[in-house]
XYZ file of C-alpha atoms in Angstrom:
470
model
C -88.143 -124.130 91.666
C -87.205 -120.609 90.679
C -88.485 -119.672 87.253
C -85.852 -118.217 84.911
C -86.133 -116.117 81.808
C -88.087 -117.590 78.928
C -86.337 -118.626 75.719
C -88.215 -115.872 73.917
C -86.916 -113.241 76.349
C -83.362 -114.570 76.159
C -83.385 -114.523 72.371
C -84.795 -110.989 72.368
C -82.162 -109.788 74.867
C -79.308 -111.311 72.874
C -80.754 -109.932 69.659
C -81.175 -106.482 71.237
C -77.616 -106.460 72.584
C -76.145 -107.521 69.242
C -78.278 -105.018 67.343
C -77.364 -102.219 69.792
C -73.675 -102.888 69.231
C -74.259 -102.870 65.480
C -76.164 -99.566 65.734
C -73.390 -97.927 67.753
C -70.716 -99.179 65.349
C -72.796 -98.057 62.374
C -73.227 -94.609 63.938
C -69.478 -94.281 64.480
C -68.789 -95.410 60.926
C -71.309 -92.903 59.581
C -69.676 -90.108 61.587
C -66.213 -91.135 60.441
C -67.209 -91.468 56.805
C -69.233 -88.245 56.907
C -66.338 -86.400 58.517
C -63.914 -87.729 55.915
C -66.264 -86.845 53.055
C -66.901 -83.341 54.414
C -63.198 -82.649 54.923
C -62.467 -83.982 51.452
C -65.154 -81.721 50.027
C -63.742 -78.686 51.875
C -60.204 -79.380 50.659
C -61.392 -79.977 47.068
C -63.341 -76.703 47.082
C -60.263 -74.915 48.372
C -57.997 -76.324 45.667
C -60.528 -75.596 42.898
C -61.090 -72.015 44.014
C -57.351 -71.242 44.210
C -56.743 -72.850 40.811
C -59.569 -70.783 39.295
C -58.257 -67.539 40.815
C -54.803 -68.048 39.294
C -56.199 -66.741 36.016
C -57.957 -63.807 37.682
C -54.684 -61.905 38.256
C -53.081 -60.051 35.273
C -50.101 -57.700 34.886
C -50.086 -54.502 32.814
C -46.845 -52.769 31.867
C -48.157 -49.153 31.802
C -50.923 -47.143 33.333
C -52.256 -46.403 29.841
C -53.070 -50.045 29.306
C -54.975 -50.024 32.591
C -56.915 -46.885 31.612
C -57.913 -48.404 28.272
C -59.359 -51.480 30.033
C -63.143 -51.225 30.397
C -63.291 -53.595 33.377
C -64.207 -52.380 36.836
C -61.749 -54.690 38.516
C -59.247 -53.758 41.207
C -55.807 -52.377 40.180
C -52.737 -52.509 42.378
C -49.383 -50.864 41.441
C -46.673 -53.487 41.084
C -43.090 -52.950 39.902
C -43.291 -50.487 36.944
C -46.835 -51.439 36.007
C -50.028 -52.586 37.733
C -51.861 -55.745 38.704
C -55.456 -56.226 37.637
C -57.487 -58.437 40.017
C -60.942 -59.646 39.003
C -63.716 -58.244 41.186
C -64.905 -61.800 41.980
C -61.622 -62.260 43.743
C -62.854 -59.863 46.403
C -65.494 -62.299 47.647
C -65.072 -65.018 50.245
C -66.532 -68.156 48.696
C -67.786 -71.058 50.884
C -65.733 -69.758 53.777
C -62.531 -69.832 51.672
C -60.338 -66.736 51.960
C -57.855 -66.046 49.114
C -54.850 -63.738 49.485
C -52.044 -62.539 47.192
C -48.509 -62.774 48.602
C -45.006 -62.030 47.457
C -42.437 -64.756 47.688
C -41.144 -62.959 50.791
C -44.452 -63.532 52.543
C -45.744 -59.953 52.204
C -49.529 -59.652 51.849
C -50.364 -57.561 48.745
C -54.059 -58.141 48.637
C -56.813 -60.118 50.286
C -57.186 -61.409 53.780
C -56.375 -64.469 55.799
C -58.431 -65.861 58.706
C -55.129 -66.451 60.458
C -53.101 -63.246 61.082
C -49.456 -63.494 59.985
C -50.125 -66.926 58.472
C -47.018 -66.604 56.302
C -44.917 -66.600 59.437
C -46.438 -69.916 60.487
C -46.228 -71.742 57.171
C -43.888 -71.486 54.216
C -45.327 -71.035 50.742
C -45.376 -74.396 48.900
C -46.626 -74.690 45.345
C -49.471 -77.131 44.697
C -49.449 -78.916 48.059
C -52.409 -79.074 50.417
C -51.284 -78.320 53.949
C -52.974 -78.129 57.297
C -52.229 -76.037 60.354
C -53.741 -75.604 63.806
C -53.849 -72.114 65.266
C -55.422 -71.440 68.652
C -57.235 -74.753 68.587
C -58.699 -74.282 65.098
C -57.505 -76.434 62.221
C -57.157 -74.981 58.710
C -56.519 -76.254 55.215
C -53.997 -74.143 53.277
C -53.271 -74.361 49.543
C -50.668 -72.289 47.664
C -50.118 -71.681 43.950
C -47.212 -69.806 42.442
C -48.247 -67.376 39.661
C -46.291 -67.965 36.436
C -47.979 -65.684 33.901
C -46.083 -62.758 32.335
C -45.087 -60.087 34.841
C -46.301 -62.130 37.865
C -42.945 -63.532 38.916
C -42.528 -63.658 42.686
C -46.304 -63.669 43.386
C -48.328 -66.396 45.170
C -51.986 -67.110 45.749
C -52.848 -68.697 49.081
C -56.261 -70.059 49.961
C -57.264 -70.750 53.565
C -60.357 -72.423 54.964
C -61.254 -73.900 58.374
C -61.440 -77.690 58.278
C -64.694 -77.679 60.213
C -66.484 -74.948 58.337
C -68.977 -77.611 57.094
C -69.501 -79.108 60.528
C -73.109 -77.969 60.530
C -73.780 -80.515 57.769
C -71.949 -83.156 59.750
C -74.042 -82.250 62.793
C -77.204 -82.701 60.757
C -76.092 -86.214 59.777
C -75.285 -86.993 63.405
C -78.670 -85.696 64.617
C -80.550 -87.709 61.991
C -78.524 -90.801 62.922
C -79.164 -90.284 66.636
C -82.895 -90.033 65.981
C -83.290 -92.629 63.234
C -81.101 -95.415 64.549
C -82.682 -95.729 68.017
C -86.116 -95.777 66.349
C -84.863 -98.464 63.994
C -83.478 -100.368 66.985
C -86.813 -100.174 68.832
C -88.792 -101.387 65.804
C -86.250 -104.177 65.179
C -86.398 -105.355 68.808
C -90.207 -105.305 68.862
C -90.287 -107.137 65.535
C -87.744 -109.672 66.804
C -89.788 -110.236 69.966
C -92.957 -110.856 67.932
C -91.181 -113.112 65.427
C -89.477 -115.055 68.241
C -92.895 -115.584 69.826
C -94.334 -116.949 66.604
C -91.304 -119.115 65.872
C -91.237 -120.543 69.413
C -95.000 -121.084 69.574
C -94.618 -124.831 68.850
C -92.506 -125.151 72.019
C -95.353 -123.623 74.000
C -97.794 -126.092 72.448
C -95.390 -128.963 73.152
C -95.086 -127.933 76.806
C -98.837 -127.473 77.246
C -99.630 -130.797 75.560
C -97.009 -132.676 77.573
C -98.356 -131.101 80.771
C -101.931 -132.092 79.918
C -100.845 -135.633 79.109
C -98.858 -135.823 82.350
C -101.594 -134.379 84.544
C -104.568 -136.023 82.848
C -102.836 -139.154 81.543
C -104.615 -138.614 78.244
C -102.338 -139.992 75.519
C -104.816 -139.044 72.809
C -103.880 -135.355 72.997
C -101.593 -134.088 70.239
C -99.696 -130.861 69.591
C -101.151 -130.577 66.072
C -99.633 -127.208 65.121
C -100.009 -125.627 61.709
C -97.931 -127.031 58.875
C -94.268 -126.016 58.521
C -90.852 -127.366 57.609
C -88.562 -125.736 60.176
C -86.840 -127.515 63.051
C -89.534 -126.698 65.636
C -92.311 -128.049 63.430
C -90.223 -131.184 62.899
C -89.791 -131.427 66.683
C -93.543 -131.062 67.227
C -94.272 -133.725 64.607
C -91.698 -136.004 66.235
C -93.405 -135.530 69.595
C -96.780 -136.360 68.032
C -95.281 -139.513 66.531
C -93.792 -140.353 69.928
C -97.194 -139.853 71.580
C -98.703 -142.146 68.929
C -96.138 -144.804 69.766
C -96.672 -144.350 73.492
C -100.438 -144.592 73.087
C -100.020 -147.675 70.947
C -97.631 -149.199 73.491
C -100.007 -148.547 76.386
C -102.947 -149.875 74.410
C -100.916 -152.944 73.461
C -99.929 -153.428 77.079
C -103.540 -153.084 78.187
C -104.680 -155.454 75.434
C -101.915 -157.896 76.348
C -102.937 -157.829 80.005
C -106.601 -158.280 79.124
C -105.956 -161.072 76.625
C -103.545 -162.946 78.859
C -105.831 -162.720 81.866
C -108.756 -163.912 79.752
C -106.894 -166.778 78.081
C -105.140 -167.918 81.252
C -108.313 -167.863 83.322
C -109.522 -171.261 82.035
C -106.259 -173.271 82.391
C -105.627 -171.733 85.816
C -109.153 -172.632 86.905
C -108.688 -176.183 85.618
C -105.331 -176.551 87.389
C -106.792 -175.204 90.636
C -109.788 -177.528 90.378
C -107.546 -180.524 89.767
C -105.333 -179.575 92.726
C -108.338 -179.221 95.017
C -109.726 -182.509 93.708
C -106.521 -184.470 94.401
C -106.131 -182.886 97.832
C -109.687 -183.728 98.817
C -109.339 -187.180 100.407
C -107.490 -190.218 99.248
C -107.491 -190.914 95.518
C -106.394 -193.901 93.532
C -103.139 -193.934 91.588
C -105.022 -193.676 88.302
C -106.939 -190.636 89.561
C -103.678 -188.956 90.596
C -102.145 -189.707 87.195
C -105.181 -188.363 85.408
C -105.178 -185.173 87.491
C -101.449 -184.629 86.898
C -101.984 -185.210 83.188
C -104.655 -182.487 83.099
C -102.399 -180.128 85.053
C -99.507 -180.883 82.677
C -101.606 -180.182 79.562
C -103.016 -176.974 80.976
C -99.566 -175.746 82.072
C -98.202 -176.426 78.565
C -101.127 -174.517 77.130
C -100.376 -171.622 79.469
C -96.688 -171.640 78.450
C -97.662 -171.651 74.773
C -100.086 -168.756 75.263
C -97.485 -166.681 77.121
C -94.773 -167.444 74.546
C -97.045 -166.517 71.624
C -98.232 -163.357 73.357
C -94.661 -162.231 74.054
C -93.673 -162.868 70.438
C -96.754 -161.024 69.207
C -96.115 -158.038 71.498
C -92.474 -157.873 70.450
C -93.550 -157.868 66.825
C -96.020 -155.022 67.435
C -93.796 -152.780 69.561
C -90.288 -153.509 68.259
C -90.818 -154.159 64.571
C -87.911 -151.866 63.659
C -85.448 -154.314 65.267
C -86.184 -156.905 62.586
C -83.688 -156.431 59.754
C -85.123 -156.440 56.238
C -82.798 -157.805 53.562
C -82.944 -159.749 50.270
C -83.562 -163.482 50.762
C -84.420 -166.504 48.628
C -88.104 -167.048 49.410
C -88.158 -170.221 47.301
C -85.413 -171.902 49.331
C -87.007 -170.817 52.627
C -90.463 -172.139 51.667
C -89.152 -175.453 50.336
C -87.075 -176.037 53.480
C -90.017 -175.390 55.834
C -92.348 -177.594 53.792
C -89.794 -180.423 53.882
C -89.605 -180.203 57.678
C -93.356 -179.942 58.306
C -94.156 -182.770 55.877
C -92.510 -185.138 58.333
C -95.162 -184.456 61.009
C -97.750 -186.767 59.439
C -100.300 -185.187 61.773
C -103.788 -186.677 61.209
C -102.156 -188.603 58.373
C -102.377 -185.417 56.292
C -100.233 -185.255 53.138
C -98.292 -182.033 52.537
C -97.634 -181.238 48.863
C -95.202 -178.405 47.996
C -94.753 -176.737 44.574
C -92.163 -173.954 44.536
C -90.792 -171.931 41.626
C -87.039 -171.509 41.844
C -85.112 -168.397 42.878
C -87.905 -166.052 43.929
C -86.104 -163.251 45.788
C -87.918 -160.866 48.145
C -86.947 -158.230 50.697
C -87.837 -159.527 54.127
C -86.810 -160.864 57.490
C -86.069 -164.572 57.401
C -87.189 -165.228 60.980
C -90.550 -163.508 60.511
C -91.297 -164.961 57.086
C -90.428 -168.404 58.435
C -92.916 -167.900 61.250
C -95.573 -166.752 58.751
C -95.144 -169.868 56.580
C -95.126 -172.176 59.623
C -98.245 -170.508 61.078
C -100.185 -170.854 57.813
C -99.226 -174.531 57.360
C -99.798 -175.323 61.066
C -103.241 -173.749 60.802
C -103.973 -176.012 57.821
C -102.892 -179.056 59.836
C -104.973 -177.915 62.824
C -108.217 -177.539 60.888
C -107.591 -180.260 58.288
C -109.458 -183.530 58.150
C -108.013 -186.959 58.759
C -106.183 -188.326 55.701
C -106.554 -184.911 54.062
C -104.181 -182.832 51.952
C -102.345 -179.529 52.262
C -101.069 -177.829 49.120
C -98.339 -175.178 49.355
C -97.527 -173.238 46.183
C -95.040 -170.418 45.635
C -95.085 -168.740 42.244
C -94.478 -165.462 40.447
C -97.376 -163.349 39.253
C -97.252 -159.769 37.945
C -94.003 -158.844 39.773
C -95.360 -160.395 42.957
C -94.480 -163.556 44.846
C -97.628 -165.523 45.743
C -97.560 -168.046 48.596
C -100.762 -170.112 48.556
C -101.559 -172.529 51.404
C -104.760 -174.509 50.833
C -106.383 -177.438 52.606
C -109.451 -179.647 52.261
C -110.418 -179.287 55.904
C -113.485 -178.008 57.736
C -113.615 -174.617 55.992
C -115.290 -171.455 57.305
C -118.417 -169.356 56.958
C -118.201 -165.717 55.858
C -118.743 -164.626 59.453
C -115.782 -166.715 60.540
C -113.629 -165.362 57.682
C -114.268 -161.810 58.906
C -112.909 -162.723 62.351
C -110.171 -165.191 61.456
C -107.298 -162.722 61.935
C -108.497 -161.491 65.340
C -106.353 -162.445 68.292
C -107.406 -165.604 70.170
C -110.150 -166.327 67.650
C -110.650 -169.985 66.743
C -112.973 -170.905 63.899
C -114.329 -174.014 65.609
C -113.896 -173.926 69.351
C -116.173 -176.921 69.803
C -113.522 -179.291 68.427
C -110.554 -180.445 70.433
C -108.060 -178.277 68.576
C -104.737 -177.411 70.166
C -103.842 -173.774 69.565
C -103.800 -170.304 71.076
C -105.653 -168.430 68.341
C -102.640 -166.163 67.727
C -101.035 -167.835 64.689
C -103.059 -166.084 61.983
C -103.022 -162.750 63.850
C -99.235 -162.938 63.972
C -99.073 -163.871 60.273
C -101.206 -160.817 59.438
C -98.921 -158.584 61.504
C -95.828 -159.991 59.773
C -97.407 -159.351 56.367
C -98.153 -155.744 57.270
C -94.582 -155.273 58.482
C -93.420 -156.371 55.010
C -95.912 -153.993 53.355
C -97.797 -157.016 52.063
C -101.118 -158.668 52.803
C -102.847 -161.985 53.402
C -106.262 -162.851 52.037
C -108.409 -165.949 52.640
C -110.931 -167.870 50.579
C -112.984 -170.559 52.256
C -116.168 -172.574 51.995
C -117.682 -174.456 54.886
C -116.947 -178.173 54.653
C -114.641 -177.824 51.625
C -111.504 -176.276 53.047
C -109.667 -172.934 53.053
C -107.060 -171.133 50.953
C -104.697 -168.488 52.383
C -102.846 -166.242 49.885
C -99.813 -164.200 50.923
C -98.590 -161.597 48.399
C -95.229 -159.873 48.619
C -93.267 -157.837 46.041
C -90.569 -159.782 44.286
C -87.146 -158.134 44.242
C -86.251 -157.554 40.592
């Protein structure tokens, strides 16, 4: 199969493309804004300079007044007197040329970068204008002189729009150098960050591959702690591997237990079949053999049924709905039914406090109660007693099932909840050895526990504790 681009590469390429577009747009915006700012600055300088020079032109009525003036400014004859122009007026400031015109467009003093500009553009007081001459654009600003003796005179300032383009070029050069460098660093940083962020995916892939190739379900991703989506995904995979390992182990245990427990009844059935097929047998012998086969087949059915129920409880516990239920009513009902067995002439006594409510699954809790009482019947003595009590204690519901049967040693107590364990296998006791194991599993599912107290020859007491719903 052809290998495509990695997720890291794809993310980096998309990030680079998006960032490149942003850099180009940013560069264009910078150029546009810079150009606008520069042109605004040029036009503002033009207007300010012309406004300042309005006061630099004065009119004198006679030559004597001019002679008595100590200034070294420029004097131009005008009408019957003379115009005094400040010597600063002679300079070109920031590329701005200022000229003095009559209202007929005649140039009295100064210079203009555009020859015969007055023929191109009419004098307009206080309005910024622009004109293009031979491919060059200019800003033009006119002011009419209103001081005494200056009637009919105008000041016109002219400046090229792009006379500050060198500054704009500097901005463009810096942008062209800085932004690509920024883009390179951003892309490299994004590539590194993407690698670190996507590292859990790499671990997930490697772990899954190792599990697939080596069939080792004990391997885990086990990445460093984190709260983002990828860490949650990795943790979910680890939990899934835990469940898979548990399921496979349960399946293996189920296969081992079933094969071990079914070996004896199958051997007995086979032996009885071979016995009845070996020569002629009497009717009583046939009946006896069929009776053995029937008992062993029932035992096999019971083992398989219990094992299936136990496996379902272990692997599909989440399918059992937990809800509030009246534990008192449930216990009393089961005791009433089981008291009718009269097995071994054992008397079942039930003491239940009313209206004890717990959160649980009715089917599972019913099975727990039945298993505990059935176990008491199974290991009880003839004409014995079973006491079932349900009471409240310290915000807990306590179910106590006690008997006066054969009891157990400490060694037996330590093993009593193991699957297929029977405390006294020497006695003819019907059972699969799964009842107490299943009860323990049900208790754990309800976040509760079962404990046992027992003394050999004096009986046993099983105590199930579950939180009461307040």
